Coordinates of C-alpha atoms in Angstrom, one line a residue:
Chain A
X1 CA 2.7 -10.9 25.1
X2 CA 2.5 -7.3 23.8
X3 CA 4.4 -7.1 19.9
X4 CA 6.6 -4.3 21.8
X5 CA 7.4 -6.7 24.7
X6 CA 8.4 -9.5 22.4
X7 CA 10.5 -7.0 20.1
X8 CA 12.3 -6.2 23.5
X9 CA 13.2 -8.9 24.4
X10 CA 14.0 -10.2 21.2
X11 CA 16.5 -7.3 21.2
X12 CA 17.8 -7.6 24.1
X13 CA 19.2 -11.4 23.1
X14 CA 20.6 -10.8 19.6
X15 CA 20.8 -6.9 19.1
X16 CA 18.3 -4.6 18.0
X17 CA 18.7 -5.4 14.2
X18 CA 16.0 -5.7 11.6
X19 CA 17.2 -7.1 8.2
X20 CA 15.1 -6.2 5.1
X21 CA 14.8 -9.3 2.4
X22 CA 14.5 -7.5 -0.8
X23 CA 15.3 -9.4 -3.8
X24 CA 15.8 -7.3 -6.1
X25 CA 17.5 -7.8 -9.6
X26 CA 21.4 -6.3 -8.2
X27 CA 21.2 -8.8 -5.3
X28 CA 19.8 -11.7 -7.3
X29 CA 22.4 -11.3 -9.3
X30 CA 25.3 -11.0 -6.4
X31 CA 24.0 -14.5 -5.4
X32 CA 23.8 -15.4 -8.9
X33 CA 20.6 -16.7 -9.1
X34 CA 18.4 -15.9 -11.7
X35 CA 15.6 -13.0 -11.5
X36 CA 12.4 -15.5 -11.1
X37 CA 10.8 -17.4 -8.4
X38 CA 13.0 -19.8 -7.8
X39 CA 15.8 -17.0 -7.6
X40 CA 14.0 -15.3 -5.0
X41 CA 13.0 -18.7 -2.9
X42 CA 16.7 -19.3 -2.8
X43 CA 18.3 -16.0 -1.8
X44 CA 15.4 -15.4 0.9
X45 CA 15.2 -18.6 2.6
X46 CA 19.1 -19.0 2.5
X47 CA 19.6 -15.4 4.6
X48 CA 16.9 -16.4 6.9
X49 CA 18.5 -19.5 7.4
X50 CA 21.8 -18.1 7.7
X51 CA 20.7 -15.2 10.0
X52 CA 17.9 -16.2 11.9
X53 CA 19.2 -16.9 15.4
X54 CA 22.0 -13.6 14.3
X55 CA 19.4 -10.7 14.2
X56 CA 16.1 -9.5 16.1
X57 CA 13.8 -9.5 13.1
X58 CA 13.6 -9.6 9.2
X59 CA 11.8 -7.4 6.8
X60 CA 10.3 -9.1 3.6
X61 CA 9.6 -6.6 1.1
X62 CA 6.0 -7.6 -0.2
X63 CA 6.7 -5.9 -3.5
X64 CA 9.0 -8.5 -4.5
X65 CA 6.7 -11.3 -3.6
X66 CA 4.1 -9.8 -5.4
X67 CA 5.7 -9.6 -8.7
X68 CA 5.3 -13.4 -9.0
X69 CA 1.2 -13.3 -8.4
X70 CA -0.5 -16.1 -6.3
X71 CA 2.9 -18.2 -6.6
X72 CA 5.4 -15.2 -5.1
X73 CA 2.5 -15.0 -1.4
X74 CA 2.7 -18.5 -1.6
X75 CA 6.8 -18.2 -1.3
X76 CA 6.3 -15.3 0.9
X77 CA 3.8 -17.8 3.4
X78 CA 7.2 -19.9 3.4
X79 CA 9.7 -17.3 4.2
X80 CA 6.6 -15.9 6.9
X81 CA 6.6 -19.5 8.2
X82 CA 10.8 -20.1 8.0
X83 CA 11.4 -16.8 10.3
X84 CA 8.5 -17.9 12.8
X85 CA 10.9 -21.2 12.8
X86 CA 13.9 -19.2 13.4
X87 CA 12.9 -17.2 16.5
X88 CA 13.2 -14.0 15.0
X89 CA 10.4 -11.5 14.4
X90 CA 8.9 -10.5 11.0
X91 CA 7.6 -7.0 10.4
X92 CA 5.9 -7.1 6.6
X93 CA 6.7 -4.3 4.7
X94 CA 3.9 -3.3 2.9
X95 CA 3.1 -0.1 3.1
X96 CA -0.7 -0.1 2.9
X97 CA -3.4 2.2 4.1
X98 CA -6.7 2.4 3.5
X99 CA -10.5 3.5 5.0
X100 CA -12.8 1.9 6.8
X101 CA -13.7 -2.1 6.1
X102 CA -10.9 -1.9 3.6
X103 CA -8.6 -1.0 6.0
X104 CA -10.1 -3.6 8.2
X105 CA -9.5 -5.9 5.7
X106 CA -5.6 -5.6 5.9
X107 CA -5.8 -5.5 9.4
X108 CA -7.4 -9.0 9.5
X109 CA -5.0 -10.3 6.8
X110 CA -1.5 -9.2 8.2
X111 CA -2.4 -8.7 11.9
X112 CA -4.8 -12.0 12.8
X113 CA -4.7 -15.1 12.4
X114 CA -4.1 -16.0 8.7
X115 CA -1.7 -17.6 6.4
X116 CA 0.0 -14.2 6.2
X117 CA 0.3 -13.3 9.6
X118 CA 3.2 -11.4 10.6
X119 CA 4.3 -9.9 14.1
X120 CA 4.1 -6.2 12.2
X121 CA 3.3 -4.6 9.0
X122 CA 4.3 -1.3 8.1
X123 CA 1.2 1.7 7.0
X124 CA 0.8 4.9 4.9
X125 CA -0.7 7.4 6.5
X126 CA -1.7 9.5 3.3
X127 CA -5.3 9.1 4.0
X128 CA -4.9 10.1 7.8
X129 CA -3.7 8.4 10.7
X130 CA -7.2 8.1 11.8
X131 CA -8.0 5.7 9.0
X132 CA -5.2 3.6 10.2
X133 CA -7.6 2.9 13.5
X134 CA -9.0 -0.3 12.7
X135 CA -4.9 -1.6 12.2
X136 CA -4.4 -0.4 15.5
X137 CA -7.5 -1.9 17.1
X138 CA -7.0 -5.6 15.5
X139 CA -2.8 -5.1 16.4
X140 CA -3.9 -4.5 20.2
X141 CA -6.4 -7.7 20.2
X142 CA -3.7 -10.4 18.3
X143 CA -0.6 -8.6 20.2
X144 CA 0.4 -7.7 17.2
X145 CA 2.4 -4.3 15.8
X146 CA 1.7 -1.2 13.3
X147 CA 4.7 0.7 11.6
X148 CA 3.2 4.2 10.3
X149 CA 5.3 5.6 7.8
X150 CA 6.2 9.0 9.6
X151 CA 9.7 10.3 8.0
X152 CA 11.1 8.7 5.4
X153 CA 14.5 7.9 4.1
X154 CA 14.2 9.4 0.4
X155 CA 14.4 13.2 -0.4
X156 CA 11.1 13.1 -1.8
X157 CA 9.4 12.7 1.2
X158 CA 10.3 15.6 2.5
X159 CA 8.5 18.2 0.9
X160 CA 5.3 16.3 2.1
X161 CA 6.5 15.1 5.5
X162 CA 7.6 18.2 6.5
X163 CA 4.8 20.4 5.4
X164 CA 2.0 21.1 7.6
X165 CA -1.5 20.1 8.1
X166 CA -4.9 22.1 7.9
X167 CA -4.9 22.6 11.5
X168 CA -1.3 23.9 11.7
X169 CA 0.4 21.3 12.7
X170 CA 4.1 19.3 11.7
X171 CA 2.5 16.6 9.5
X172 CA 5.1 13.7 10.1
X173 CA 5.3 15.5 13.9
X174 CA 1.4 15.0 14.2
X175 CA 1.9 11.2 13.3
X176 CA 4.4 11.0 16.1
X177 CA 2.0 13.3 18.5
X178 CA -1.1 10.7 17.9
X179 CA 0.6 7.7 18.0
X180 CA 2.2 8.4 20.8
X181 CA -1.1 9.7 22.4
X182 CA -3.0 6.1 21.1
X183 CA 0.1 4.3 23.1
X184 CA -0.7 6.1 26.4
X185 CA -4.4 6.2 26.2
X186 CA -4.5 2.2 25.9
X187 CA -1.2 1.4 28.4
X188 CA 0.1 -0.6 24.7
X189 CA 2.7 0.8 22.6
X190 CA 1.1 -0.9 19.6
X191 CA 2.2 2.1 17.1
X192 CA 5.5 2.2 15.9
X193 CA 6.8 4.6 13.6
X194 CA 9.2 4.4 10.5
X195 CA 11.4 7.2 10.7
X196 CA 14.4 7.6 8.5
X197 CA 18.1 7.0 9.5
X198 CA 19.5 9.7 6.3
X199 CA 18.6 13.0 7.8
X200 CA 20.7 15.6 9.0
X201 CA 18.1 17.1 10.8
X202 CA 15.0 14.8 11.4
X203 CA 12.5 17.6 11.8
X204 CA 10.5 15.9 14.2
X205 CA 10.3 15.6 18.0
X206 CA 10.3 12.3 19.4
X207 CA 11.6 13.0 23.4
X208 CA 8.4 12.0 23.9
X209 CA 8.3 8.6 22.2
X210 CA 8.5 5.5 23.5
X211 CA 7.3 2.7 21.1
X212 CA 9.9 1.3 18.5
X213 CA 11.1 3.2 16.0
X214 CA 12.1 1.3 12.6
X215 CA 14.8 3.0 11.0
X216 CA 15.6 2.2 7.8
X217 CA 18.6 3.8 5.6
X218 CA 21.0 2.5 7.4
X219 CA 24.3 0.8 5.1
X220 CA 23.4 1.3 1.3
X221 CA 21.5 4.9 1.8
X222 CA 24.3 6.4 3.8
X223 CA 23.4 6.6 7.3
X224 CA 25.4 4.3 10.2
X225 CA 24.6 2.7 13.9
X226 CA 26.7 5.5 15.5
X227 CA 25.3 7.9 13.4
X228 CA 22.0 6.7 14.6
X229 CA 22.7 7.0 17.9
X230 CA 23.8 10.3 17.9
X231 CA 20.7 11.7 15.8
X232 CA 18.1 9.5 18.0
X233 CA 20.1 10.6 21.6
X234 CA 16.8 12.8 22.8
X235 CA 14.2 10.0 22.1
X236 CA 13.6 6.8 24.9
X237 CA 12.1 4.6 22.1
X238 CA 13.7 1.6 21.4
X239 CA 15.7 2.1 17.8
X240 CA 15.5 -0.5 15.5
X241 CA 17.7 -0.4 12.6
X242 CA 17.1 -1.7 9.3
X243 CA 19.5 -2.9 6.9
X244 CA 19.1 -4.4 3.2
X245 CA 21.4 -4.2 0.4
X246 CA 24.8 -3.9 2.9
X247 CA 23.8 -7.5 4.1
X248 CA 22.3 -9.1 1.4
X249 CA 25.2 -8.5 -1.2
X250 CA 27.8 -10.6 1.3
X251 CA 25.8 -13.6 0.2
X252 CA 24.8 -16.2 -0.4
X253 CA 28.0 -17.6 2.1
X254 CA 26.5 -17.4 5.4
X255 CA 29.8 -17.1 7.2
X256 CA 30.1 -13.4 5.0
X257 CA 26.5 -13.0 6.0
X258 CA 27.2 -13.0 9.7
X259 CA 30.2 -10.9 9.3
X260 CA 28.0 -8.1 7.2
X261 CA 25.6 -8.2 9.8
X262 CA 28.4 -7.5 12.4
X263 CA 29.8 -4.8 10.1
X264 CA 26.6 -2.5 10.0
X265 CA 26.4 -3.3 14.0
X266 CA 29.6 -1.6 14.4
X267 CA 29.5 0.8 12.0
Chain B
X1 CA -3.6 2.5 -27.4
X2 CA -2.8 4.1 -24.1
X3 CA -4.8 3.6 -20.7
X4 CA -6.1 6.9 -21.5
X5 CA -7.7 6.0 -25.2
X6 CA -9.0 2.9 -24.2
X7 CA -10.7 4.2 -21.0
X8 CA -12.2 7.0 -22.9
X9 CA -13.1 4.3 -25.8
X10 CA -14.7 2.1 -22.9
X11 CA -16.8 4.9 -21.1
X12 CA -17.9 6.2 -24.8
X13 CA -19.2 2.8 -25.3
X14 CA -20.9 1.5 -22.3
X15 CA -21.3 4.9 -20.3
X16 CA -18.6 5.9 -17.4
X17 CA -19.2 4.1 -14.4
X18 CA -16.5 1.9 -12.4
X19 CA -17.8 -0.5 -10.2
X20 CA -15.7 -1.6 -7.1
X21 CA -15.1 -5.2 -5.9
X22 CA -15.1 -5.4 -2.2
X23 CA -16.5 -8.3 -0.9
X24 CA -16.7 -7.4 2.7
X25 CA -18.7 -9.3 5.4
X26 CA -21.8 -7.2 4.8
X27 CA -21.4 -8.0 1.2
X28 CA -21.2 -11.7 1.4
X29 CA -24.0 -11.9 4.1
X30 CA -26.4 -10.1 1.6
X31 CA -25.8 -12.5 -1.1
X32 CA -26.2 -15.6 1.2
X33 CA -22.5 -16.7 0.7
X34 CA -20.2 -17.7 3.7
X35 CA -17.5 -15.1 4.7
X36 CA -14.6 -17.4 3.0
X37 CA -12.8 -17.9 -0.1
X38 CA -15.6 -19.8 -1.8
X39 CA -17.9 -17.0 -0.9
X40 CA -15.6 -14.0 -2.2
X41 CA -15.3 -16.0 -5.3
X42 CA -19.2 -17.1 -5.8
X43 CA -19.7 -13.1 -5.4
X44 CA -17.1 -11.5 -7.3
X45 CA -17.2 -13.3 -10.3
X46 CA -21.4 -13.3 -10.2
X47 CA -20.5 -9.4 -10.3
X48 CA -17.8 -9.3 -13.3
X49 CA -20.7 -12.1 -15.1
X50 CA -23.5 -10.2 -14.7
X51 CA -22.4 -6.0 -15.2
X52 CA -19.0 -6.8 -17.4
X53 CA -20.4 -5.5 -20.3
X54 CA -22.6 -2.9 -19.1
X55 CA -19.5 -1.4 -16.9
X56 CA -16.7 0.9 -18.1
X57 CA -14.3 -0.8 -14.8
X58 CA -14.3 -2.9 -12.3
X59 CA -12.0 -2.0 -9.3
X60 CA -10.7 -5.0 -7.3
X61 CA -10.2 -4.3 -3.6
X62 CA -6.7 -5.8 -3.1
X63 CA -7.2 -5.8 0.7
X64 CA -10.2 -8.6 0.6
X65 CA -8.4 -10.9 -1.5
X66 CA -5.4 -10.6 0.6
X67 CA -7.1 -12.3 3.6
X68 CA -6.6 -15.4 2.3
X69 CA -3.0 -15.0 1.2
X70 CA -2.2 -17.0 -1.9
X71 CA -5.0 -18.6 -2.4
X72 CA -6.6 -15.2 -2.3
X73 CA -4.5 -13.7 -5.0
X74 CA -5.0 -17.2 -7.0
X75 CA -8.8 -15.6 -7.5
X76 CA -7.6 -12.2 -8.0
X77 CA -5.6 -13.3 -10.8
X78 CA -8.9 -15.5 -12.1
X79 CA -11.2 -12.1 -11.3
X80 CA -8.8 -10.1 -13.4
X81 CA -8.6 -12.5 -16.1
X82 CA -12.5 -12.5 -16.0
X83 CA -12.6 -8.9 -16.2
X84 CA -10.8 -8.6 -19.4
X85 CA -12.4 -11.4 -21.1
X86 CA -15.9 -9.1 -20.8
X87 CA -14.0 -6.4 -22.5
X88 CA -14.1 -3.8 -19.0
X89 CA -10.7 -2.6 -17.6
X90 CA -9.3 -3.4 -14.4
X91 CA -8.6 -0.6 -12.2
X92 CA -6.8 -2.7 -9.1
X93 CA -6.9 -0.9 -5.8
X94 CA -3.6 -2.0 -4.4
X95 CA -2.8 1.8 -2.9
X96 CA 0.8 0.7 -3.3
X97 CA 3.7 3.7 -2.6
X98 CA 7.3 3.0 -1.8
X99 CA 10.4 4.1 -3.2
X100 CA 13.5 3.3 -5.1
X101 CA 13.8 -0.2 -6.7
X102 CA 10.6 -1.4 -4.4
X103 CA 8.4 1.1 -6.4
X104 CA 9.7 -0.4 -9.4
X105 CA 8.6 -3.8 -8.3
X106 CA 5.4 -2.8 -7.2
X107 CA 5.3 -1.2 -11.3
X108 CA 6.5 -4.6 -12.5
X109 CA 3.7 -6.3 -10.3
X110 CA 1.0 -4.7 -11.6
X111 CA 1.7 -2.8 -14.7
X112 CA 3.7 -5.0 -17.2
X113 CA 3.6 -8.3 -18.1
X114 CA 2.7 -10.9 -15.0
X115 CA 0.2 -13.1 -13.5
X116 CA -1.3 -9.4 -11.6
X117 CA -1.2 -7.4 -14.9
X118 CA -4.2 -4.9 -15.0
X119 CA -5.2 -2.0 -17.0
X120 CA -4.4 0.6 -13.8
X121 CA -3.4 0.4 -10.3
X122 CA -3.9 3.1 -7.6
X123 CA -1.1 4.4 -6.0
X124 CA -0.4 6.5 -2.3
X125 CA 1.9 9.6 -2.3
X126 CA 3.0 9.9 1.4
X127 CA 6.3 9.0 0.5
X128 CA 6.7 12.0 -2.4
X129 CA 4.7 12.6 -6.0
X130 CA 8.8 12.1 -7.2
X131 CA 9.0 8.6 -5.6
X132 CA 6.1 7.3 -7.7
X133 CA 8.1 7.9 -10.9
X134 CA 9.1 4.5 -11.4
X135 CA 5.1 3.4 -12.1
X136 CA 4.6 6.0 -14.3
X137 CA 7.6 5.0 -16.3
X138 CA 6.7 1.4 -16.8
X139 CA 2.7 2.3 -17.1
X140 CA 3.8 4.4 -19.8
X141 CA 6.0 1.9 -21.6
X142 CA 2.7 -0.5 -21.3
X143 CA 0.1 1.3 -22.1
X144 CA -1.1 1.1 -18.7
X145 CA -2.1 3.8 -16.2
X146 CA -1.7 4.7 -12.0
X147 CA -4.1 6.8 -10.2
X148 CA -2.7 8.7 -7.1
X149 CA -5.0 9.5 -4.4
X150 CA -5.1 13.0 -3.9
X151 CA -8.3 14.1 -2.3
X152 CA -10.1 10.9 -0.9
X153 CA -13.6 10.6 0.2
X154 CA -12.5 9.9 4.3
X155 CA -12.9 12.8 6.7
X156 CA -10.0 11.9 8.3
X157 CA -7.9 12.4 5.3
X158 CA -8.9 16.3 5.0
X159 CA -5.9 17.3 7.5
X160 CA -3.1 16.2 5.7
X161 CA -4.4 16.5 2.3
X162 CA -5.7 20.3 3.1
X163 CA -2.6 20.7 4.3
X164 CA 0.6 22.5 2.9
X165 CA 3.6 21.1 1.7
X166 CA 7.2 22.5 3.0
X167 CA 7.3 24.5 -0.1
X168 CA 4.2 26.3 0.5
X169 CA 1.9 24.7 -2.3
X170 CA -1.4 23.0 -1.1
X171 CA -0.6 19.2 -1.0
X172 CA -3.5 17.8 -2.7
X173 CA -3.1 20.6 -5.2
X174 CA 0.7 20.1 -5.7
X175 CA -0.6 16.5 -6.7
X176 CA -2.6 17.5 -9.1
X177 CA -0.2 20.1 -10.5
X178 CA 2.7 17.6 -10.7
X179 CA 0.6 14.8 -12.2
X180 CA -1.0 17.6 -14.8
X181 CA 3.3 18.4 -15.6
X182 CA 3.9 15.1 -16.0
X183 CA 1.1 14.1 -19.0
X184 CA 1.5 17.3 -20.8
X185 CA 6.0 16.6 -20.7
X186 CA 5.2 13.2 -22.2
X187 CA 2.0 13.8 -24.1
X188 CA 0.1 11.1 -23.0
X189 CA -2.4 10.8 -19.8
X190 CA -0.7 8.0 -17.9
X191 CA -1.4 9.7 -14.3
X192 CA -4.7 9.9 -13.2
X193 CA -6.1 11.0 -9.5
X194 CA -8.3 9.8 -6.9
X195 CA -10.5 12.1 -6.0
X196 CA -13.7 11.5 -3.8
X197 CA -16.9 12.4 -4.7
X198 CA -18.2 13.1 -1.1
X199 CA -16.9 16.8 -0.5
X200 CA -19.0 20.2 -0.6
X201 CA -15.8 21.9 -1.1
X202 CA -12.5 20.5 -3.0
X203 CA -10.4 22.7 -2.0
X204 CA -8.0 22.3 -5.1
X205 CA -8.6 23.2 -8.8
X206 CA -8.3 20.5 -11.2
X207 CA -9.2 23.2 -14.3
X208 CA -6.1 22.2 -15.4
X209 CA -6.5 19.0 -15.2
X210 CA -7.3 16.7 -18.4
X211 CA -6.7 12.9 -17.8
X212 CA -9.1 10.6 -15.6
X213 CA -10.6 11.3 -12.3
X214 CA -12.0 8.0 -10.5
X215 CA -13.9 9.1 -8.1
X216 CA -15.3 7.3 -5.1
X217 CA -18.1 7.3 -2.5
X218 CA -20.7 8.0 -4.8
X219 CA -23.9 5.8 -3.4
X220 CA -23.2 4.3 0.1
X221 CA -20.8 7.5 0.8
X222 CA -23.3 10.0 0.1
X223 CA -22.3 11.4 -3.4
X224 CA -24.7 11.5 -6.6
X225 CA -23.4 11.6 -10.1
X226 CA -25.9 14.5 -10.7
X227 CA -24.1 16.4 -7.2
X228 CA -20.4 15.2 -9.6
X229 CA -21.6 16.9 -12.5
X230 CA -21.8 20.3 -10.7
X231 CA -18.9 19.8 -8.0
X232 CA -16.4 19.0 -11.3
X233 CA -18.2 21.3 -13.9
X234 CA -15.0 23.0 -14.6
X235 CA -12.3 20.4 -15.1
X236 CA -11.9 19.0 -18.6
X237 CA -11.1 15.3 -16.7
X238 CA -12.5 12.3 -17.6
X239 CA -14.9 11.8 -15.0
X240 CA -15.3 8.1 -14.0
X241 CA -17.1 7.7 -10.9
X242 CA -16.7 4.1 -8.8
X243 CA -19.8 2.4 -6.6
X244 CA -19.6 0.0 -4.3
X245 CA -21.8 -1.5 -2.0
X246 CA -24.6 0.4 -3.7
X247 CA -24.4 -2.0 -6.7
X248 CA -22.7 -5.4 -5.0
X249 CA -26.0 -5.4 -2.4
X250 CA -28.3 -5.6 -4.5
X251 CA -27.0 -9.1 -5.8
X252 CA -27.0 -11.8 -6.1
X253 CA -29.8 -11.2 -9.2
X254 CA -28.8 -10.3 -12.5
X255 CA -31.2 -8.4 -13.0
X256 CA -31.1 -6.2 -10.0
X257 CA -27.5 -6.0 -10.2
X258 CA -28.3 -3.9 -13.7
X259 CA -31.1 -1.7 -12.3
X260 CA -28.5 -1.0 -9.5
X261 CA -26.3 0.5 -11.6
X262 CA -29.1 2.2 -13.9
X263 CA -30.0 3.9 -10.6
X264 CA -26.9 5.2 -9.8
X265 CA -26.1 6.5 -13.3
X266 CA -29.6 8.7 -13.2
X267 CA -28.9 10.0 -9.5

C-alpha cells in the first residue's frame, strides 16, 4: 500500500502525531542517562516502547545516531526495527540531497530494501528539486515516502526560502508547485513536504496540496495544534505534526510520556 | 594547523587534486568486484592504496556507504582511517544541513573527536548560511573545515541557486559573501565552497574569496582543469578540483589508476 495510504490510516487510529527521537545532551540528561551510546539506546527505545501504539509515527534524528559511528546506525537499525514492531511509522530525518547515482544511492539505502529502511526520509532541495527525482522514483516502486524540506521552522531559512528563483518564481512555493505536479502526474502522492509550524505568515500556497505535510515546530519552538489548524485551514493535505523536546523531557516514566503526548494534542 | 594550512601544505606537496570515492554500480562492475559490501571495500581501499600519496584528498561519498547501514559505516570509518595513515585529507561528502542542536550533532559527528572524524565535511545551506554556524564553530575549535555548496555542477540546481534571496542578494553569491565575512571575522579559512567546475558562466564573483574551492565535475562531467584555470582566474581561492569516475574506472591497476590522475592534472 501507497506510504500516504498507510500514513492515513495510521492517522486515522491513533491521531496524526509524529514524535521526533532526538537525543540530545538536555534530554539525556532529563532521563538521566549519560551522553553516550548506551544513553541514547535507553532513552530511544524506552519512548518507542512507551509510545508506540500512542502516536502515528516517530522521527529518529540521524544526526544523533551518527555521532556514535558504525555502533550509533547499528542502534539506529534497532530503534528502525523496534518502531516497525510497534505499528507505528518511521520517517528518518536526514535531510540529505544529492545528484544523480549519489542521490540514487540514498534512495536505495533509506527507501528499498535495506537494513535502514524506513517508511520516509526527509530531503534538501538546495541542489534542486529535480535532483531529488531518483528519491521519488525508488519511493513510488517500494511504497515508500519523500519529505522535501520546503519552509522551515528556523528564522534563518527564511531569507532563502522566501526568495525567488531564476525563473521568477516563490522558491519554497515552486517546491510545493512541483511536488504537487509529480503527485498528480503519477496518481501517488509520494512527495511530502516539511513545512514549518512557527510562522505567522507561511508565505506559501498550499490550497492546492494534497500529500502530507510534516510540520515540525510544534511544543518547544512555539507553535501549537490549534495554532496549526488555524494557519493550515486553506490546505486539504493531511497535517502531521511533529513534536520533540515537549515529549521527550516528560520521560523516561511512560505514564508522563502518554500524558505529554496528550498535552501537545490538545494544545 | 588549521584545515586551511594543512590543505595548502598537502596540495603544495603532492599537487591539488581531490579524488572522490563513489563506488557506484558502474564502478564496481569495471573493477570486476560484486555490487556488495565486499566489493565497495576491495575498491575503495585499492583506491586510497594505490593514489594516497600522489593525492592532496580523497572525498568519501557518504551515500554509497550508507547502503549497507552499519556495516557500511564500519568501512567508512576503516576508509577514513586509511586515508590518514597515507598522509591525504579526508574531505567526507555527507551534505549534512539542519539546524539548532541537530547541526551541532551533525559538527560533533564529523568534525571533533569520534569514530567519523575527518579533515572536512560538506555541508547544504537550504535551511540558512546562519543555521550552519554551529559546524563552523566546532571545525574551528578543531582545526577542521566545512564546505557549503554554493554553485554545484547539476543543471537542475541553476534555478534556486541563480536565484535571489528575500533580501535581494544573489543566493549563491550571498553564500559566498557570508562565508568570505565569516574567515576574515575570525582570521582563519574554516569555510570553504562547493563550486562546480562544469559552468560557462558562474554567475557569482568569488574575487573576494580567499579560502578553498573544491570543485567538482571535472572529467566525467565535462570540466578540464586547463577550462578551471581560466573560468576562476580571478579568485585568490585555493583551487582544489575533485574527479571521480574519471580516475576510479580506470582501476583496478595501480598503475593506470596513476596515469588517470596524471591525465587529468594536464587536461
Amino acid at each position: 500500500m501507497p506510504y500516504f495510504d498507510r500514513l492515513s490510516a495510521r492517522c486515522a487510529k491513533v491521531g496524526a502525531l509524529c514524535v521526533g527521537l532526538d537525543p540530545h545532551p538536555g534530554v539525556l540528561q532529563a532521563w538521566g542517562v549519560s551522553d553516550d551510546l548506551q544513553g541514547v539506546e535507553t532513552m530511544a527505545l524506552g519512548v518507542i516502547d512507551a509510545l508506540g501504539d500512542h502516536v502515528a509515527c516517530f522521527k529518529p534524528q540521524s544526526a544523533f545516531f551518527e555521532i556514535w559511528g558504525s555502533r550509533g546506525i547499528s542502534l539506529l537499525e534497532k530503534c528502525i526495527s523496534a518502531i516497525r514492531d510497534t505499528g507505528a511509522l518511521t520517517i528518518l530525518d536526514v535531510k540529505r540531497g544529492d545528484i544523480g547515482s549519489t542521490m540514487e544511492a540514498y534512495a536505495r539505502a533509506y527507501l528499498s530494501n535495506g537494513p535502514l529502511e524506513v517508511d520516509a526520509i526527509t530531503v534538501s532541495p538546495y541542489l534542486g528539486f529535480g535532483s531529488l527525482t531518483p528519491a521519488f522514483q525508488m519511493a513510488q516502486a517500494h511504497d515508500t515516502g519523500v519529505y522535501v524540506l520546503t519552509r522551515t521552522s528556523n528564522q534563518e531559512g527564511t531569507d532563502l526560502q522566501l526568495g525567488t528563483t531564476q525563473g521568477g518564481h516563490g522558491i519554497a512555493q515552486s517546491i510545493v508547485d512541483q511536488a504537487q505536479e509529480w503527485n498528480q502526474s503519477t496518481g501517488v502522492n509520494t512527495v511530502s513536504l516539511v513545512v514549518g509550524g512557527t510562522h505567522s505568515d507561511l508565505g506559501i500556497d498550499l490550497t492546492g496540496f494534497s500529500s502530507s505535510l510534516l510540520i515540525p515546530g510544534i511544543g518547544a519552538q512555539g507553535g501549537t495544534i490549534s495554532g496549526l489548524e488555524s494557519s493550515f485551514a486553506d490546505t486539504p493535505a493531511l497535517l502531521l505534526p511533529s513534536v520533540s523536546r515537549e515529549v521527550l523531557l516528560a520521560g523516561p516514566d511512560p505514564h508522563r510520556l502518554h500524558q505529554a503526548v496528550d498535552q501537545v494534542l490538545t494544545s
